[in-house]
PDB file of C-alpha atoms in Angstrom:
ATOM      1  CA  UNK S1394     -19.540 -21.540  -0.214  1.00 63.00           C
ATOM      2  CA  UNK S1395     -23.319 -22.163   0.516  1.00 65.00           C
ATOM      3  CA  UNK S1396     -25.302 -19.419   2.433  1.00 73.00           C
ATOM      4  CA  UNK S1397     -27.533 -21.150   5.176  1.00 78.00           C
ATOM      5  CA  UNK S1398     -30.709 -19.226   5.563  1.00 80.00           C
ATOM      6  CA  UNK S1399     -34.389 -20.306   5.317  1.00 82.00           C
ATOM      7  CA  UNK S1400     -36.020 -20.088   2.385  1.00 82.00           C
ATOM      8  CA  UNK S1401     -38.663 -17.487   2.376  1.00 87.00           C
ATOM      9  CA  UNK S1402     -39.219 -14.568   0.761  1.00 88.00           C
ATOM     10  CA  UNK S1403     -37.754 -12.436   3.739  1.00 90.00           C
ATOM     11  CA  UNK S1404     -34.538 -13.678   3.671  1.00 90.00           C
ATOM     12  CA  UNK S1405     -34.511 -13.802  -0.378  1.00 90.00           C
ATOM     13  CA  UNK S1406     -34.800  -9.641  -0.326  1.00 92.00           C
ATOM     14  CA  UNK S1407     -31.884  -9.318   2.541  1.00 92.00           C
ATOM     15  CA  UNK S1408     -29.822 -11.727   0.081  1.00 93.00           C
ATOM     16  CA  UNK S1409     -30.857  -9.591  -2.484  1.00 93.00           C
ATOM     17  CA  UNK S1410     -29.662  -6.412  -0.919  1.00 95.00           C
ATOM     18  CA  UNK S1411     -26.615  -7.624   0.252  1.00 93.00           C
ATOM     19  CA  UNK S1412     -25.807  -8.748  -3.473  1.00 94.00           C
ATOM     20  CA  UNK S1413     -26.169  -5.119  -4.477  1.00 96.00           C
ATOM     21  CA  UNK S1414     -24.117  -3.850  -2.202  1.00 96.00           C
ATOM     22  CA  UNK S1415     -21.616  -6.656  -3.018  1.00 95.00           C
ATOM     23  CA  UNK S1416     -21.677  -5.563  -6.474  1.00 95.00           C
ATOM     24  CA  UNK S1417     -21.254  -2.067  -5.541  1.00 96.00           C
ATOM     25  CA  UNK S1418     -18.556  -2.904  -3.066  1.00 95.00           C
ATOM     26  CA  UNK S1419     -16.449  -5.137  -5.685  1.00 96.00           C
ATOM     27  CA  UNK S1420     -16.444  -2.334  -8.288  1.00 96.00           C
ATOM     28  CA  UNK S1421     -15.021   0.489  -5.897  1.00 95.00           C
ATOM     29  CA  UNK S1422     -12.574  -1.870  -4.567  1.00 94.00           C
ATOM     30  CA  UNK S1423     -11.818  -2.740  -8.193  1.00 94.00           C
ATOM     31  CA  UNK S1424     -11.404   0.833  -8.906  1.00 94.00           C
ATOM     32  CA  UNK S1425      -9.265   1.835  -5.977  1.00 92.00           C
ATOM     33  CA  UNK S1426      -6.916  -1.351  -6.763  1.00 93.00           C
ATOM     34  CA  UNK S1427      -6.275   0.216 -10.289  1.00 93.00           C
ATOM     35  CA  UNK S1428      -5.591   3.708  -8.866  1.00 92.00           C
ATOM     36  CA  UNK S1429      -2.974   2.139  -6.503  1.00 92.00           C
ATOM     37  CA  UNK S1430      -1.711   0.401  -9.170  1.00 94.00           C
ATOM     38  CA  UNK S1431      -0.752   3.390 -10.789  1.00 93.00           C
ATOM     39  CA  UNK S1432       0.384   5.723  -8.323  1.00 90.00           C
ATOM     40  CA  UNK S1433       2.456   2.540  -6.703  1.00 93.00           C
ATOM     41  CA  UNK S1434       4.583   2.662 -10.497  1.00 94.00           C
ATOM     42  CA  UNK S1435       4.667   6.293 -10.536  1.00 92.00           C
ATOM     43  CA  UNK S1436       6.266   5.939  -7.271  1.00 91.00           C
ATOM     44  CA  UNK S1437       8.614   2.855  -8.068  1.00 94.00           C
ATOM     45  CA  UNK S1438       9.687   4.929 -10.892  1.00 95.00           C
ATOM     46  CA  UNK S1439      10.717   8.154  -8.302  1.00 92.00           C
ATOM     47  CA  UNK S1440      12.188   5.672  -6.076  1.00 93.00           C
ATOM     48  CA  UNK S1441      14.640   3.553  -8.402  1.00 95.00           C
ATOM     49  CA  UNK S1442      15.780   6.516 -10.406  1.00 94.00           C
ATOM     50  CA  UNK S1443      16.878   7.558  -6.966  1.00 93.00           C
ATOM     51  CA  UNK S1444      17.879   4.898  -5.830  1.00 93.00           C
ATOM     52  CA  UNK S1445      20.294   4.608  -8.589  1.00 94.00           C
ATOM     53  CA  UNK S1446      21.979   7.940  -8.005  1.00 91.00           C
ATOM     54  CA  UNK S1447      22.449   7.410  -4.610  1.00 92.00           C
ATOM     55  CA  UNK S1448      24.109   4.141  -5.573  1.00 91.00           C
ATOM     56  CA  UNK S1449      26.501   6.263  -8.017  1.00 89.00           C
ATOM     57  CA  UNK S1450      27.662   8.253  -5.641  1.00 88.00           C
ATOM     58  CA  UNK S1451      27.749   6.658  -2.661  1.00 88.00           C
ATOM     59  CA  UNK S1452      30.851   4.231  -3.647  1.00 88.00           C
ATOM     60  CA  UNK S1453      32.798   7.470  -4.572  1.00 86.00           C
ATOM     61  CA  UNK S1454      31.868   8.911  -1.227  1.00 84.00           C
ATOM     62  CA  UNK S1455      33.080   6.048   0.611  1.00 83.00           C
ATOM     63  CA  UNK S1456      36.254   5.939  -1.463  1.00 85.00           C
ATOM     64  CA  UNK S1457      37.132   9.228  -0.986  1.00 80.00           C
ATOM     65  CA  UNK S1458      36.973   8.586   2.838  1.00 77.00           C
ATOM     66  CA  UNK S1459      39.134   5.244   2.277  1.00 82.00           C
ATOM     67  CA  UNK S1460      41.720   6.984  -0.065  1.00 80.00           C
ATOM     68  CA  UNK S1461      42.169   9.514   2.755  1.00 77.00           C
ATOM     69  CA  UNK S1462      41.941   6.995   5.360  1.00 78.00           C
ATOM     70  CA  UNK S1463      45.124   5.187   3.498  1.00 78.00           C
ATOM     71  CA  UNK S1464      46.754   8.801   2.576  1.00 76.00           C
ATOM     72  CA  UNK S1465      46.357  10.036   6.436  1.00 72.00           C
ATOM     73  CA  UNK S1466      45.828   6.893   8.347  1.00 74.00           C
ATOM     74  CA  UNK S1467      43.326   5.290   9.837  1.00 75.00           C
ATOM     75  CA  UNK S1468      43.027   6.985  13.420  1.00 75.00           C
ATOM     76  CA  UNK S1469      43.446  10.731  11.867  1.00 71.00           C
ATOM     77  CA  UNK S1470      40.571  10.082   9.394  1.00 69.00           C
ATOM     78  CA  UNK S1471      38.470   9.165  12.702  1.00 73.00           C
ATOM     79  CA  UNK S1472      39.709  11.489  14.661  1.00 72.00           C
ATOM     80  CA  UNK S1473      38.497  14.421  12.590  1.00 71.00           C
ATOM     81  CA  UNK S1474      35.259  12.703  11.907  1.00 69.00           C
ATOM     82  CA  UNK S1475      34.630  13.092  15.988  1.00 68.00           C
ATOM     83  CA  UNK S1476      35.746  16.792  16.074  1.00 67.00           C
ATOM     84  CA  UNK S1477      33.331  17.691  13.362  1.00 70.00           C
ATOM     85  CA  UNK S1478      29.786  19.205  14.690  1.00 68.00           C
ATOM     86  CA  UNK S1479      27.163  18.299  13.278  1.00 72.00           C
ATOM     87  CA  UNK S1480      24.050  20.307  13.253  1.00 73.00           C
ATOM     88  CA  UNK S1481      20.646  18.249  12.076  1.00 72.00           C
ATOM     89  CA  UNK S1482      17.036  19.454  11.880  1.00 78.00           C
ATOM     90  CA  UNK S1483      14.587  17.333  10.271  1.00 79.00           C
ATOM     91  CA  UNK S1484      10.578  17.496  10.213  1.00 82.00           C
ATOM     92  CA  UNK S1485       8.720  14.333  10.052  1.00 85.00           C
ATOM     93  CA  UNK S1486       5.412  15.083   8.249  1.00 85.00           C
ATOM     94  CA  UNK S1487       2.851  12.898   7.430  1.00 87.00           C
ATOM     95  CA  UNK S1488       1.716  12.639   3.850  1.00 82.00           C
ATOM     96  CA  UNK S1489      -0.900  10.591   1.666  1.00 82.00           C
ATOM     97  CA  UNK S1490      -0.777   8.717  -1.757  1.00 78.00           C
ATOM     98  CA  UNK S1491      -4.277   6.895  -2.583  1.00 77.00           C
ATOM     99  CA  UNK S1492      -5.282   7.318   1.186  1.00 81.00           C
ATOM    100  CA  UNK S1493      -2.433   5.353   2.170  1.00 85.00           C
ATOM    101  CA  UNK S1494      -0.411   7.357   4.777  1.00 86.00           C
ATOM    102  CA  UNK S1495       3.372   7.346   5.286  1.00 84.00           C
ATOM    103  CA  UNK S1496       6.187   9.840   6.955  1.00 84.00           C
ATOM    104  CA  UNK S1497       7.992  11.847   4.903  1.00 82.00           C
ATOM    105  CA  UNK S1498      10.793  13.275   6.415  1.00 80.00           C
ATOM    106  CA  UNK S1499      12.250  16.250   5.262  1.00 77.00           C
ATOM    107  CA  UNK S1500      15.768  18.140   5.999  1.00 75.00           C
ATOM    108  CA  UNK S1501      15.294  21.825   7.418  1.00 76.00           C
ATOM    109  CA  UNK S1502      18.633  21.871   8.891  1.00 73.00           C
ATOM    110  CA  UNK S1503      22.327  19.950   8.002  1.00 70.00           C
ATOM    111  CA  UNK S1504      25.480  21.165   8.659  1.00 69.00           C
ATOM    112  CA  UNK S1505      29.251  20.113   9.205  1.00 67.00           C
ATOM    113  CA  UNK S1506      31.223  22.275  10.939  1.00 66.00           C
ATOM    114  CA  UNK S1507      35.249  21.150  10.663  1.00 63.00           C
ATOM    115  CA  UNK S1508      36.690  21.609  13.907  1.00 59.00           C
ATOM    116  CA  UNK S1509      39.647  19.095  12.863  1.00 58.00           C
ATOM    117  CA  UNK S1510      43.301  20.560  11.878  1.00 56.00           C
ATOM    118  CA  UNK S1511      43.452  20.355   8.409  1.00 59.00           C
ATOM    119  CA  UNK S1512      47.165  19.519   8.202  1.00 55.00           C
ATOM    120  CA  UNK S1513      46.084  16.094   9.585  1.00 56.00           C
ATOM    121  CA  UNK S1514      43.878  15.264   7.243  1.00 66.00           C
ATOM    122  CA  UNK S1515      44.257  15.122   2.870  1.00 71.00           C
ATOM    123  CA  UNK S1516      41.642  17.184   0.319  1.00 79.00           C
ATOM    124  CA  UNK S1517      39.797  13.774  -0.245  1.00 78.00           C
ATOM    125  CA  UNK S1518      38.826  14.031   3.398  1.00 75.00           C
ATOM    126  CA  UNK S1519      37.319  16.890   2.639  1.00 75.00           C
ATOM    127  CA  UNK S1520      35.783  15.832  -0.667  1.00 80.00           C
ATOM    128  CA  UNK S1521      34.065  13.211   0.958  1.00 79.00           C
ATOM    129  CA  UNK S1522      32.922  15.197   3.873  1.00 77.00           C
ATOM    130  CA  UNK S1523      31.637  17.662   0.904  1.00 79.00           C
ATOM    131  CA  UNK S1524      29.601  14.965  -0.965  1.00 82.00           C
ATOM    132  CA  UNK S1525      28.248  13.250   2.392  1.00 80.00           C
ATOM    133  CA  UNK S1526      27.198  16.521   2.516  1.00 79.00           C
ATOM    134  CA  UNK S1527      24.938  16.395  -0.169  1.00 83.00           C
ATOM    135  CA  UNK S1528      23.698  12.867  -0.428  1.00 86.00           C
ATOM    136  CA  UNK S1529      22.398  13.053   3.105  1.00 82.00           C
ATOM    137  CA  UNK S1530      19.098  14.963   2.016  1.00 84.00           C
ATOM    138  CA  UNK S1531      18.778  12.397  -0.588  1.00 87.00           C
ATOM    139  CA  UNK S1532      19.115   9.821   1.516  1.00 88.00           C
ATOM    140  CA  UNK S1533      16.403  10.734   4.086  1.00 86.00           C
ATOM    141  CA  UNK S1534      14.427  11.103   0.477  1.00 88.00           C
ATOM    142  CA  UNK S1535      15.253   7.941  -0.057  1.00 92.00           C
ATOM    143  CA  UNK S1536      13.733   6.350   2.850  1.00 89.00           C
ATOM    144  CA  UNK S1537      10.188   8.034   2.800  1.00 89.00           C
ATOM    145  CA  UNK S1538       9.762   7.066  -0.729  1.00 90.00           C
ATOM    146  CA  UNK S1539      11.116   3.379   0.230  1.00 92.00           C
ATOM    147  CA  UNK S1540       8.358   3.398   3.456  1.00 91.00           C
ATOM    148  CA  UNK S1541       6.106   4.762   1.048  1.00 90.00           C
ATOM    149  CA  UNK S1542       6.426   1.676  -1.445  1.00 93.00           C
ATOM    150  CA  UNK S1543       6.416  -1.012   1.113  1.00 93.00           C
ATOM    151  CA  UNK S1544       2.971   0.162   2.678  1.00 93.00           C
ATOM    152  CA  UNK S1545       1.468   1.112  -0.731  1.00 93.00           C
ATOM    153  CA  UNK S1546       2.613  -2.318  -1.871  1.00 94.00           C
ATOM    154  CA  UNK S1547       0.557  -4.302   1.353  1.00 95.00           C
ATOM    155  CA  UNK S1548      -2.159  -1.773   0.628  1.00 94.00           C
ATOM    156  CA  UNK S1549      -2.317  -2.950  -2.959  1.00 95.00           C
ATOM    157  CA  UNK S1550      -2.513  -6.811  -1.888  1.00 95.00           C
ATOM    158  CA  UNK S1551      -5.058  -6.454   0.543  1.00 94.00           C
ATOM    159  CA  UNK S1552      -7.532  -4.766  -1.649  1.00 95.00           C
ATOM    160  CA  UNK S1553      -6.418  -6.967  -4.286  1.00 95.00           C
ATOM    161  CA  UNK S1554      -7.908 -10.307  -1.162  1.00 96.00           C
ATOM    162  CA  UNK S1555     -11.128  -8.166  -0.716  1.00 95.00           C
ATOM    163  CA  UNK S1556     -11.850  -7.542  -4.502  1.00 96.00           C
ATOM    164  CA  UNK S1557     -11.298 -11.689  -5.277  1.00 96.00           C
ATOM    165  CA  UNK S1558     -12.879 -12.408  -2.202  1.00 95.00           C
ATOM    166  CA  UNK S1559     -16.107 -10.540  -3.209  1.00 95.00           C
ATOM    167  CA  UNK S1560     -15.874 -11.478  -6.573  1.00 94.00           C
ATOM    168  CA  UNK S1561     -14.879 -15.287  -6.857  1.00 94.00           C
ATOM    169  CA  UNK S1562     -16.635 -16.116  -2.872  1.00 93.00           C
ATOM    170  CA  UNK S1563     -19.572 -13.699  -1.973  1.00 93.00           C
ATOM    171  CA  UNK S1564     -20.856 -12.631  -5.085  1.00 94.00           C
ATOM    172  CA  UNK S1565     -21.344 -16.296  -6.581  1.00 93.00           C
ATOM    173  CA  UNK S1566     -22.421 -17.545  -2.987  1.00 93.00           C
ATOM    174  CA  UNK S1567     -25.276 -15.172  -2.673  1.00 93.00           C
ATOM    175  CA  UNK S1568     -25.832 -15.332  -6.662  1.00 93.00           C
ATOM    176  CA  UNK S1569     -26.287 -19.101  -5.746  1.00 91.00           C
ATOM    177  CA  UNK S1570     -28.264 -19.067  -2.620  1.00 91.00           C
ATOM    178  CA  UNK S1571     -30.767 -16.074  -4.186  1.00 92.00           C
ATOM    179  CA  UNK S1572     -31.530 -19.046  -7.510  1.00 91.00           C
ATOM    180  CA  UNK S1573     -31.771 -21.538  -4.948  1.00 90.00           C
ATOM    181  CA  UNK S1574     -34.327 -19.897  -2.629  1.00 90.00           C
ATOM    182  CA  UNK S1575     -35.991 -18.114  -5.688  1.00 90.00           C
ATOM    183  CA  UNK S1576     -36.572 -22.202  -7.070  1.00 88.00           C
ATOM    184  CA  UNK S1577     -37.633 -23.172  -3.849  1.00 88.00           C
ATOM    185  CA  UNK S1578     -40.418 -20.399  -3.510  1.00 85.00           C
ATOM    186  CA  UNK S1579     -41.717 -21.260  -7.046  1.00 83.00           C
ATOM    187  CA  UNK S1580     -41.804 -24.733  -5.904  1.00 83.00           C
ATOM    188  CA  UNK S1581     -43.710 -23.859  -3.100  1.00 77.00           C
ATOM    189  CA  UNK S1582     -45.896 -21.419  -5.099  1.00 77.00           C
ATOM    190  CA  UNK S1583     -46.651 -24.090  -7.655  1.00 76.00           C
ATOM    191  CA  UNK S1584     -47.284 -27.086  -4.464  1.00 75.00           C
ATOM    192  CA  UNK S1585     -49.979 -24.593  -2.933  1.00 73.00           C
ATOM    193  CA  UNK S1586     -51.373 -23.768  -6.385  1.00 74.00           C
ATOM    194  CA  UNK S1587     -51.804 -27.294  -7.224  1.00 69.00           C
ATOM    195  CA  UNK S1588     -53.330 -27.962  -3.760  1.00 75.00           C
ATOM    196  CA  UNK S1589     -55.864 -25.081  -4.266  1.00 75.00           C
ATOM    197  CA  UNK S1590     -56.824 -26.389  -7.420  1.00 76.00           C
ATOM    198  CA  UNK S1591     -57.647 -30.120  -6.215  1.00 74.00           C
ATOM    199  CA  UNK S1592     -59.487 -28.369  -3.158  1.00 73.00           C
ATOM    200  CA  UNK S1593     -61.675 -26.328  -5.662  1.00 71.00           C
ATOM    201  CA  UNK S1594     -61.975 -29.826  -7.478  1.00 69.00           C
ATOM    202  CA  UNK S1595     -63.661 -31.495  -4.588  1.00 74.00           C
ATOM    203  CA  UNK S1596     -65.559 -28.382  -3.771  1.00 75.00           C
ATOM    204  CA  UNK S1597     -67.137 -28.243  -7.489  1.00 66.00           C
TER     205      UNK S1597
END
């Protein structure tokens, strides 16, 4: 991409300047890339070793509620599911990685009060109820770190645009306008020189 401007010494400092700051620019951008990089695998890291525990115990959760569901029936298993209270306090807070900002929300508060008879229902209802108990922190876990891949990850690709956009579109554009201008002046230089010279000719 060619950089219209005049040729004259003016404009040859201002492209000059801005090929500095370019420079300067492209290397910080470079730098902050890298540092997402690695906190963004850090964080994948967090996130799929949780991600696979969840995924262990999950199944078993919802098979315990199934093998009661068969044992008890159907309507019993939902019944007691509506006549337990549930008590839920979370705090959304907002946190940073690499100055990219996501929620984390955190559990102050989670409990399951049975209100059901337990006569209607079978010890894997309660199992289940038990372990639901204790994924659900993990869960909400879960989905912060999850939010906080996803934005890390469209953080990462549009510094990754900026840094090739400096460094394979700016920087060679005003690299190649400053050599073009720079010619033309010497041209110029060596045109009026010449000129002078026949003038001082004809003077002589």
């Amino acid at each position: 991409m060619k950089i219209r401007v005049n040729p004259t010494r003016m404009q040859l400092l201002r492209l000059k300047k801005r090929l500095v700051m370019s420079r300067r620019g492209h290397k910080l951008l470079k730098d902050k890339m890298e540092g997402l990089v690695q906190a963004f695998m850090e964080l994948v890291g967090e996130y799929a070793s949780l991600r696979d525990e969840i995924d262990r115990e999950v199944p078993r959760t919802l098979s315990l509620f199934m093998l009661a569901s068969g044992i008890s029936g159907e309507e019993a298993v939902t019944a007691a599911l509506e006549e337990t209270d549930t008590r839920l306090e979370v705090e959304i807070e907002r946190k940073s990685v690499m100055s990219v900002g996501y929620p984390e929300v955190e559990l102050k508060g989670f409990e399951l009060r049975p209100s059901y008879s337990t006569l209607a229902t079978t010890t894997d209802f309660d199992m289940a109820s038990a372990s639901m108990r204790d994924i659900f922190p993990r869960l909400l876990e879960l989905a912060s770190k999850e939010e906080a891949v996803v934005r890390m990850a469209d953080e990462i690709e549009k510094t990754r645009r900026r840094v090739n956009a400096l460094e394979y579109v700016m920087i060679p554009s005003l690299s190649s306008t400053i050599k073009e201008i720079s010619a033309k002046l010497e041209e110029n230089e060596r045109s009026s020189r010449a000129r002078l010279m026949k003038v001082k000719d004809m003077i002589m």
